[in-house]
Amino acid sequence: MRVCVVGSGGREHALADVLGRDAEVVVTPGNPGIPGSVAAPPHEIEADLFVIGPEVPLVGGLADRLRERGGLVFGPGADGAMLEGSKAWMKAVLCEAGVPTARYGAFTEEAPALAFLDGMEDLFVVKTDGLAAGKGVLVTGDRSEAVDAVRGCLSGEAFGEAGRRVVIEEGLTGPELSVLAICDGGRAVPLSPAQDFKRLADGDMGPNTGGMGAYSPVPIAGGAVVDTLMDEAVLPTLEALRSRGIDYRGVLYCGLMFTPRGPRVLEYNVRFGDPETQVVLPRLTSDLADLLASAAAGSLGSAPTFDDGAAVAVVCASEDYPASPRTGDPIEGLEAASDVDGVTVFRAGVGEVDGRLVTAGGRVLTVTGQGATVAEARDRAYAAVGMISWPGMHHRTDIAGTVVAGAGTG
Ligand code: AMP
Ligand code: GLY
């Protein structure tokens, strides 16, 4: 099988790497660090299967256009991708499907939005309705900060059109979990769960980012938790989509929080998570190309299988990520890091100058360590991270730290 992966980040590198075990893979546009990268646009590429990585082309209807040309495509059409393209629409679908989620209101006018904030308790959550590259969510205990965020959004100043409608939610607390479900329109099978570290700095401090690290599997998310999530969230959501005439073939990424009052779905994304993909897929022991092709064809078979080990991923980011990442610095130590036993270095925001890889984005590399336990995987990942450098490079030092401390082996 020849597979075309669309996208250019660490997630797409991991997809290409794992698909490459069983298939021939090209990546468009990819980046200079991802083998098989080609400049040709997707519609000029001959492939048996297209796998679309990022949300922007999905929301923009790339899957529809490739399907119209007869392609087999893993990724929802623009209709299903609205789950990520409009948080207000997603919340409406969640509520219609009876999925437990945070109480919310959606607003385009300031007065009712501020009145809704008045009814909230001590944690305020303000989200842009539209896509904002992972930056459109503010969680704060400070009401005046929430009011400023609402004003900044609705005026269009903070996020342009994406913010002209806001979703305000009750603030929830508890550990989070990411479960990626592979869907074929009617059926769905889960991948092994992962936990993501969204805040920039150690101890979950600093601003939200796209994700600074992840690990898989997750001790709090055994098989029964995943089964319940599939029965009570993913399948009812697919049903609600079908009742709207939407045939959802792709990943449904379910972001969950275990609150004191039970699990709640915080969000759906319509794509693989980044960096969750870089810890989940390397542990896959079944054939990824077959899995995604069968979902794309509407004929999903048995659930995928995973090894008994663990994977831990640490993101190496540029100076000033996420605000204004500095770029253009040569990356040192990549080869030595890649040689560490059990380690894969996925290339995300990288470019090439004079034959050398240089930083070209905020999240530059995802360093994934695999091992028999979370502790071993973590040690390997950090050993490799220690060999990599460029001016201003930073990373979190506590990815999966509490799992190792609390559960010994994870
Ligand atoms: P989202 O993009 O909607 O997942 O939001 C990004 C992050 O913001 C989530 O992973 C949570 O850490 C946090 N968050 C989102 N919604 C809530 C909420 N209702 N209460 C508390 N934290 C939230
Ligand atoms: N790591 C979070 C996301 O992919 O949205």
Short mmCIF file of C-alpha atoms in Angstrom, two decimals, residues 4-396:
data_model
loop_
_atom_site.label_atom_id
_atom_site.label_comp_id
_atom_site.label_asym_id
_atom_site.label_seq_id
_atom_site.Cartn_x
_atom_site.Cartn_y
_atom_site.Cartn_z
CA CYS A 4 0.21 9.85 1.63
CA VAL A 5 0.40 11.65 5.00
CA VAL A 6 -0.59 15.32 4.89
CA GLY A 7 1.11 17.65 7.38
CA SER A 8 4.54 18.68 8.58
CA GLY A 9 4.93 18.19 12.32
CA GLY A 10 6.03 15.66 14.91
CA ARG A 11 2.66 13.94 14.70
CA GLU A 12 3.05 13.44 10.96
CA HIS A 13 6.60 12.14 11.44
CA ALA A 14 5.26 9.55 13.91
CA LEU A 15 2.40 8.62 11.56
CA ALA A 16 4.85 8.21 8.68
CA ASP A 17 7.27 6.21 10.81
CA VAL A 18 4.67 3.73 12.05
CA LEU A 19 2.80 3.51 8.72
CA GLY A 20 6.20 2.87 7.15
CA ARG A 21 6.46 -0.48 8.96
CA ASP A 22 3.84 -1.92 6.61
CA ALA A 23 3.46 0.54 3.73
CA GLU A 24 5.30 2.86 1.39
CA VAL A 25 4.85 6.41 2.71
CA VAL A 26 5.14 9.91 1.29
CA VAL A 27 4.57 13.03 3.39
CA THR A 28 3.38 16.37 2.03
CA PRO A 29 4.72 18.93 2.66
CA GLY A 30 6.59 17.23 5.51
CA ASN A 31 9.83 18.86 6.58
CA PRO A 32 13.55 18.31 5.94
CA GLY A 33 13.75 15.97 8.96
CA ILE A 34 10.97 13.60 7.86
CA PRO A 35 12.02 10.93 5.35
CA GLY A 36 9.73 10.71 2.31
CA SER A 37 8.77 14.39 2.37
CA VAL A 38 7.68 15.73 -1.03
CA ALA A 39 6.72 19.22 -2.17
CA ALA A 40 3.83 18.16 -4.43
CA PRO A 41 0.36 19.00 -3.09
CA PRO A 42 -1.88 16.07 -2.03
CA HIS A 43 -4.08 16.12 -5.15
CA GLU A 44 -0.98 15.57 -7.33
CA ILE A 45 0.09 12.49 -5.36
CA GLU A 46 -0.89 8.94 -6.33
CA ALA A 47 -1.76 7.05 -3.16
CA ASP A 48 -3.99 4.19 -2.03
CA LEU A 49 -4.75 6.05 1.18
CA PHE A 50 -4.54 9.68 2.30
CA VAL A 51 -4.10 10.40 6.03
CA ILE A 52 -4.66 14.05 6.92
CA GLY A 53 -2.81 15.20 10.06
CA PRO A 54 -3.71 18.80 11.02
CA GLU A 55 -7.11 20.32 11.76
CA VAL A 56 -6.83 23.32 9.44
CA PRO A 57 -7.01 21.36 6.14
CA LEU A 58 -9.70 19.08 7.61
CA VAL A 59 -11.87 22.04 8.59
CA GLY A 60 -11.16 23.50 5.15
CA GLY A 61 -12.58 20.42 3.39
CA LEU A 62 -9.41 18.74 2.06
CA ALA A 63 -10.85 15.29 2.84
CA ASP A 64 -13.96 16.11 0.78
CA ARG A 65 -11.90 17.30 -2.18
CA LEU A 66 -9.70 14.19 -2.16
CA ARG A 67 -12.77 11.94 -1.86
CA GLU A 68 -14.40 13.69 -4.80
CA ARG A 69 -11.37 12.66 -6.86
CA GLY A 70 -11.91 9.04 -5.82
CA GLY A 71 -9.28 8.90 -3.07
CA LEU A 72 -9.56 6.72 0.02
CA VAL A 73 -9.19 9.24 2.84
CA PHE A 74 -8.70 8.91 6.56
CA GLY A 75 -10.01 12.15 8.04
CA PRO A 76 -13.48 13.67 8.39
CA GLY A 77 -15.03 15.98 5.81
CA ALA A 78 -15.62 19.65 6.56
CA ASP A 79 -19.00 18.77 8.12
CA GLY A 80 -17.56 16.43 10.78
CA ALA A 81 -14.47 18.61 11.27
CA MET A 82 -16.80 21.31 12.64
CA LEU A 83 -16.43 19.41 15.93
CA GLU A 84 -13.06 21.11 16.18
CA GLY A 85 -13.79 24.11 13.96
CA SER A 86 -16.59 25.39 16.20
CA LYS A 87 -16.57 24.73 19.92
CA ALA A 88 -20.17 25.96 20.21
CA TRP A 89 -21.25 23.39 17.62
CA MET A 90 -19.24 20.67 19.37
CA LYS A 91 -20.90 21.48 22.69
CA ALA A 92 -24.33 21.34 21.06
CA VAL A 93 -23.55 17.90 19.61
CA LEU A 94 -22.20 16.69 22.97
CA CYS A 95 -25.35 17.82 24.74
CA GLU A 96 -27.61 16.30 22.08
CA ALA A 97 -25.72 13.01 22.43
CA GLY A 98 -26.09 13.10 26.22
CA VAL A 99 -22.33 13.12 26.79
CA PRO A 100 -21.25 14.51 30.20
CA THR A 101 -19.44 17.82 29.63
CA ALA A 102 -18.86 21.17 31.37
CA ARG A 103 -21.86 23.49 31.61
CA TYR A 104 -21.49 26.23 29.02
CA GLY A 105 -22.88 29.20 27.15
CA ALA A 106 -21.99 30.48 23.67
CA PHE A 107 -22.07 34.22 22.97
CA THR A 108 -21.48 36.78 20.27
CA GLU A 109 -22.54 39.77 22.42
CA GLU A 110 -20.73 41.13 25.43
CA ALA A 111 -23.60 41.82 27.86
CA PRO A 112 -25.03 38.26 28.01
CA ALA A 113 -21.50 36.83 28.07
CA LEU A 114 -20.56 38.92 31.11
CA ALA A 115 -23.87 38.07 32.80
CA PHE A 116 -23.09 34.38 32.28
CA LEU A 117 -19.65 34.90 33.85
CA ASP A 118 -21.39 36.37 36.91
CA GLY A 119 -23.14 33.05 37.42
CA MET A 120 -19.83 31.13 37.51
CA GLU A 121 -18.05 30.18 40.69
CA ASP A 122 -14.29 30.50 41.16
CA LEU A 123 -12.78 29.14 37.94
CA PHE A 124 -13.57 30.80 34.62
CA VAL A 125 -12.95 29.22 31.25
CA VAL A 126 -13.15 31.33 28.08
CA LYS A 127 -12.64 29.71 24.67
CA THR A 128 -12.69 31.05 21.16
CA ASP A 129 -15.35 29.30 19.10
CA GLY A 130 -13.04 28.91 16.10
CA LEU A 131 -9.54 27.52 15.55
CA ALA A 132 -6.74 29.37 17.35
CA ALA A 133 -3.75 26.99 17.08
CA GLY A 134 -4.19 25.73 20.64
CA LYS A 135 -4.04 29.26 22.09
CA GLY A 136 -7.73 30.07 22.27
CA VAL A 137 -8.44 28.73 25.77
CA LEU A 138 -8.06 30.76 28.96
CA VAL A 139 -8.53 29.08 32.35
CA THR A 140 -8.35 31.58 35.18
CA GLY A 141 -9.46 32.17 38.76
CA ASP A 142 -9.45 35.91 38.12
CA ARG A 143 -12.81 37.24 36.95
CA SER A 144 -11.39 40.48 35.54
CA GLU A 145 -8.94 38.47 33.41
CA ALA A 146 -11.90 36.45 32.12
CA VAL A 147 -13.82 39.65 31.34
CA ASP A 148 -10.81 41.03 29.44
CA ALA A 149 -10.55 37.78 27.49
CA VAL A 150 -14.24 37.91 26.55
CA ARG A 151 -13.87 41.51 25.38
CA GLY A 152 -10.64 40.79 23.50
CA CYS A 153 -12.29 37.89 21.69
CA LEU A 154 -15.63 39.45 20.82
CA SER A 155 -13.99 42.63 19.50
CA GLY A 156 -11.93 40.52 17.12
CA GLU A 157 -8.71 42.00 18.53
CA ALA A 158 -7.34 38.87 20.18
CA PHE A 159 -8.14 36.12 17.68
CA GLY A 160 -9.80 37.75 14.67
CA GLU A 161 -12.89 35.97 13.35
CA ALA A 162 -12.17 32.83 15.41
CA GLY A 163 -12.95 34.76 18.59
CA ARG A 164 -16.07 36.67 17.53
CA ARG A 165 -18.07 33.97 19.21
CA VAL A 166 -16.91 32.73 22.64
CA VAL A 167 -17.75 29.65 24.63
CA ILE A 168 -17.73 30.19 28.39
CA GLU A 169 -17.56 27.07 30.54
CA GLU A 170 -17.70 26.17 34.18
CA GLY A 171 -14.16 25.45 35.36
CA LEU A 172 -13.48 21.81 36.14
CA THR A 173 -10.52 20.27 37.93
CA GLY A 174 -8.91 16.86 37.86
CA PRO A 175 -6.46 14.75 35.89
CA GLU A 176 -6.83 14.76 32.12
CA LEU A 177 -6.71 11.97 29.61
CA SER A 178 -6.57 11.78 25.82
CA VAL A 179 -8.23 8.88 24.09
CA LEU A 180 -8.01 8.67 20.31
CA ALA A 181 -10.79 6.64 18.71
CA ILE A 182 -10.54 5.40 15.12
CA CYS A 183 -13.96 5.78 13.50
CA ASP A 184 -15.43 4.40 10.27
CA GLY A 185 -18.66 6.37 10.23
CA GLY A 186 -20.60 3.97 12.42
CA ARG A 187 -18.13 1.96 14.47
CA ALA A 188 -15.11 3.01 16.50
CA VAL A 189 -12.14 1.38 18.20
CA PRO A 190 -9.91 3.06 20.79
CA LEU A 191 -6.16 3.44 20.75
CA SER A 192 -4.21 3.07 23.99
CA PRO A 193 -4.79 6.20 26.13
CA ALA A 194 -2.22 8.92 26.72
CA GLN A 195 -1.76 11.85 29.04
CA ASP A 196 -0.62 15.18 27.66
CA PHE A 197 1.19 18.02 29.49
CA LYS A 198 -0.33 21.19 28.07
CA ARG A 199 1.29 23.88 30.22
CA LEU A 200 4.63 25.34 29.22
CA ALA A 201 6.56 24.93 32.46
CA ASP A 202 7.23 22.31 35.14
CA GLY A 203 4.53 21.82 37.75
CA ASP A 204 1.83 22.71 35.20
CA MET A 205 2.76 26.38 35.35
CA GLY A 206 2.79 28.94 32.55
CA PRO A 207 0.53 29.29 29.52
CA ASN A 208 -1.23 26.51 27.65
CA THR A 209 0.72 25.20 24.67
CA GLY A 210 0.01 22.61 22.00
CA GLY A 211 1.53 20.08 24.41
CA MET A 212 5.01 19.80 25.97
CA GLY A 213 5.10 16.05 26.52
CA ALA A 214 3.02 12.92 26.96
CA TYR A 215 3.14 9.34 28.11
CA SER A 216 1.23 6.14 27.43
CA PRO A 217 -0.28 3.93 28.82
CA VAL A 218 -1.94 5.80 31.69
CA PRO A 219 -2.43 4.01 35.03
CA ILE A 220 -5.75 5.76 35.80
CA ALA A 221 -7.19 4.71 32.44
CA GLY A 222 -7.61 0.95 32.42
CA GLY A 223 -9.74 -1.00 29.95
CA ALA A 224 -12.98 -0.40 31.86
CA VAL A 225 -12.51 3.39 31.76
CA VAL A 226 -11.89 3.29 28.02
CA ASP A 227 -14.89 0.99 27.41
CA THR A 228 -17.14 3.37 29.34
CA LEU A 229 -15.81 6.32 27.37
CA MET A 230 -16.50 4.53 24.09
CA ASP A 231 -20.06 3.61 25.16
CA GLU A 232 -21.00 6.89 26.79
CA ALA A 233 -19.20 9.43 24.63
CA VAL A 234 -17.67 8.28 21.35
CA LEU A 235 -20.46 6.03 20.04
CA PRO A 236 -23.33 8.39 21.01
CA THR A 237 -21.39 11.22 19.34
CA LEU A 238 -21.01 9.22 16.11
CA GLU A 239 -24.73 8.49 16.29
CA ALA A 240 -25.54 12.18 16.76
CA LEU A 241 -23.34 12.97 13.75
CA ARG A 242 -25.07 10.30 11.65
CA SER A 243 -28.45 11.73 12.55
CA ARG A 244 -27.18 14.97 11.01
CA GLY A 245 -26.11 13.11 7.89
CA ILE A 246 -22.40 13.18 8.78
CA ASP A 247 -20.33 10.10 7.96
CA TYR A 248 -17.33 10.55 10.26
CA ARG A 249 -14.27 8.60 9.09
CA GLY A 250 -11.13 9.55 10.94
CA VAL A 251 -9.84 10.05 14.45
CA LEU A 252 -12.09 11.37 17.15
CA TYR A 253 -9.74 12.70 19.80
CA CYS A 254 -11.53 12.80 23.11
CA GLY A 255 -10.05 15.10 25.76
CA LEU A 256 -11.39 14.01 29.14
CA MET A 257 -11.13 15.27 32.68
CA PHE A 258 -11.71 13.06 35.73
CA THR A 259 -13.56 15.50 37.97
CA PRO A 260 -14.72 14.75 41.52
CA ARG A 261 -18.21 14.39 39.99
CA GLY A 262 -17.13 11.89 37.36
CA PRO A 263 -15.49 12.02 33.94
CA ARG A 264 -16.36 14.92 31.63
CA VAL A 265 -15.50 15.38 27.97
CA LEU A 266 -13.62 18.70 27.70
CA GLU A 267 -13.19 18.70 23.97
CA TYR A 268 -13.14 16.79 20.76
CA ASN A 269 -10.46 17.20 18.16
CA VAL A 270 -10.85 15.72 14.70
CA ARG A 271 -7.24 14.61 14.29
CA PHE A 272 -4.47 12.76 16.09
CA GLY A 273 -3.09 14.61 19.12
CA ASP A 274 0.40 16.08 19.12
CA PRO A 275 2.41 14.88 21.09
CA GLU A 276 0.04 12.03 22.08
CA THR A 277 0.55 10.36 18.70
CA GLN A 278 4.30 10.21 19.35
CA VAL A 279 3.72 7.98 22.42
CA VAL A 280 0.67 5.99 21.32
CA LEU A 281 1.59 4.89 17.80
CA PRO A 282 5.12 3.63 18.54
CA ARG A 283 3.51 1.12 20.95
CA LEU A 284 1.18 -0.26 18.27
CA THR A 285 1.78 -3.92 17.44
CA SER A 286 -0.88 -4.29 14.73
CA ASP A 287 -0.85 -2.86 11.21
CA LEU A 288 -1.60 0.90 11.18
CA ALA A 289 -2.01 1.20 7.42
CA ASP A 290 -4.66 -1.55 7.45
CA LEU A 291 -6.43 0.02 10.41
CA LEU A 292 -6.67 3.48 8.86
CA ALA A 293 -7.55 2.12 5.40
CA SER A 294 -10.38 0.00 6.82
CA ALA A 295 -11.75 2.98 8.76
CA ALA A 296 -11.54 5.13 5.64
CA ALA A 297 -13.43 2.43 3.70
CA GLY A 298 -16.17 2.14 6.32
CA SER A 299 -15.21 -1.43 7.19
CA LEU A 300 -13.37 -1.24 10.50
CA GLY A 301 -12.34 -4.65 11.84
CA SER A 302 -10.90 -5.70 15.17
CA ALA A 303 -9.36 -3.30 17.67
CA PRO A 304 -5.66 -2.51 17.33
CA THR A 305 -3.14 -4.02 19.75
CA PHE A 306 -0.33 -2.41 21.74
CA ASP A 307 2.83 -3.64 23.42
CA ASP A 308 2.94 -4.04 27.21
CA GLY A 309 5.65 -1.42 27.56
CA ALA A 310 5.45 2.34 27.87
CA ALA A 311 6.44 5.43 25.94
CA VAL A 312 7.31 8.90 27.22
CA ALA A 313 7.71 11.92 24.94
CA VAL A 314 9.45 15.19 25.79
CA VAL A 315 9.02 18.18 23.49
CA CYS A 316 12.08 20.36 22.87
CA ALA A 317 10.89 23.89 22.13
CA SER A 318 12.45 27.11 20.86
CA GLU A 319 13.19 30.14 22.98
CA ASP A 320 10.02 32.20 23.50
CA TYR A 321 7.62 29.42 22.48
CA PRO A 322 4.62 29.79 22.50
CA ALA A 323 4.64 33.61 22.31
CA SER A 324 7.14 34.26 19.49
CA PRO A 325 9.52 31.36 18.92
CA ARG A 326 13.04 32.18 17.85
CA THR A 327 14.07 30.19 14.76
CA GLY A 328 17.07 29.54 12.52
CA ASP A 329 19.44 27.96 15.08
CA PRO A 330 21.39 24.82 14.10
CA ILE A 331 20.27 21.77 16.10
CA GLU A 332 23.17 19.97 17.81
CA GLY A 333 23.29 16.38 19.02
CA LEU A 334 20.45 14.91 16.96
CA GLU A 335 22.36 11.85 15.82
CA ALA A 336 23.69 10.94 19.25
CA ALA A 337 20.19 11.37 20.71
CA SER A 338 18.66 9.15 18.02
CA ASP A 339 21.22 6.43 18.85
CA VAL A 340 20.02 6.07 22.44
CA ASP A 341 18.46 2.65 22.90
CA GLY A 342 14.65 2.78 22.59
CA VAL A 343 14.60 6.43 21.46
CA THR A 344 13.05 8.01 18.37
CA VAL A 345 13.45 11.73 17.72
CA PHE A 346 10.44 13.03 15.77
CA ARG A 347 11.16 16.19 13.80
CA ALA A 348 8.49 18.89 14.00
CA GLY A 349 9.50 22.55 13.55
CA VAL A 350 12.72 21.99 11.62
CA GLY A 351 14.16 23.46 8.46
CA GLU A 352 17.39 23.01 6.56
CA VAL A 353 20.21 25.47 5.89
CA ASP A 354 23.37 24.36 4.04
CA GLY A 355 22.51 20.72 4.64
CA ARG A 356 22.06 21.15 8.41
CA LEU A 357 18.81 20.90 10.34
CA VAL A 358 17.87 24.18 12.02
CA THR A 359 14.97 25.26 14.21
CA ALA A 360 12.01 26.52 12.21
CA GLY A 361 9.11 26.58 14.66
CA GLY A 362 8.01 26.54 18.29
CA ARG A 363 7.87 22.84 19.04
CA VAL A 364 11.01 21.66 17.26
CA LEU A 365 11.46 18.01 18.26
CA THR A 366 9.54 15.35 20.15
CA VAL A 367 11.91 12.90 21.80
CA THR A 368 10.13 9.61 22.49
CA GLY A 369 11.64 6.96 24.74
CA GLN A 370 10.20 3.47 24.89
CA GLY A 371 10.86 0.87 27.56
CA ALA A 372 9.39 -1.93 29.61
CA THR A 373 8.09 0.57 32.17
CA VAL A 374 7.25 4.27 32.26
CA ALA A 375 10.38 4.77 34.38
CA GLU A 376 12.63 3.15 31.79
CA ALA A 377 10.94 4.97 28.91
CA ARG A 378 11.31 8.26 30.76
CA ASP A 379 14.99 7.72 31.57
CA ARG A 380 15.71 6.98 27.93
CA ALA A 381 13.79 10.02 26.67
CA TYR A 382 15.58 12.37 29.07
CA ALA A 383 18.99 10.82 28.36
CA ALA A 384 18.45 11.67 24.69
CA VAL A 385 17.06 15.15 25.40
CA GLY A 386 20.26 15.84 27.37
CA MET A 387 22.30 15.36 24.18
CA ILE A 388 20.33 17.88 22.12
CA SER A 389 20.95 21.61 22.20
CA TRP A 390 20.53 24.94 20.45
CA PRO A 391 20.49 28.47 21.88
CA GLY A 392 17.37 28.96 23.98
CA MET A 393 16.11 25.36 23.71
CA HIS A 394 13.83 24.44 26.57
CA HIS A 395 11.77 21.48 27.70
CA ARG A 396 9.83 20.33 30.73
#
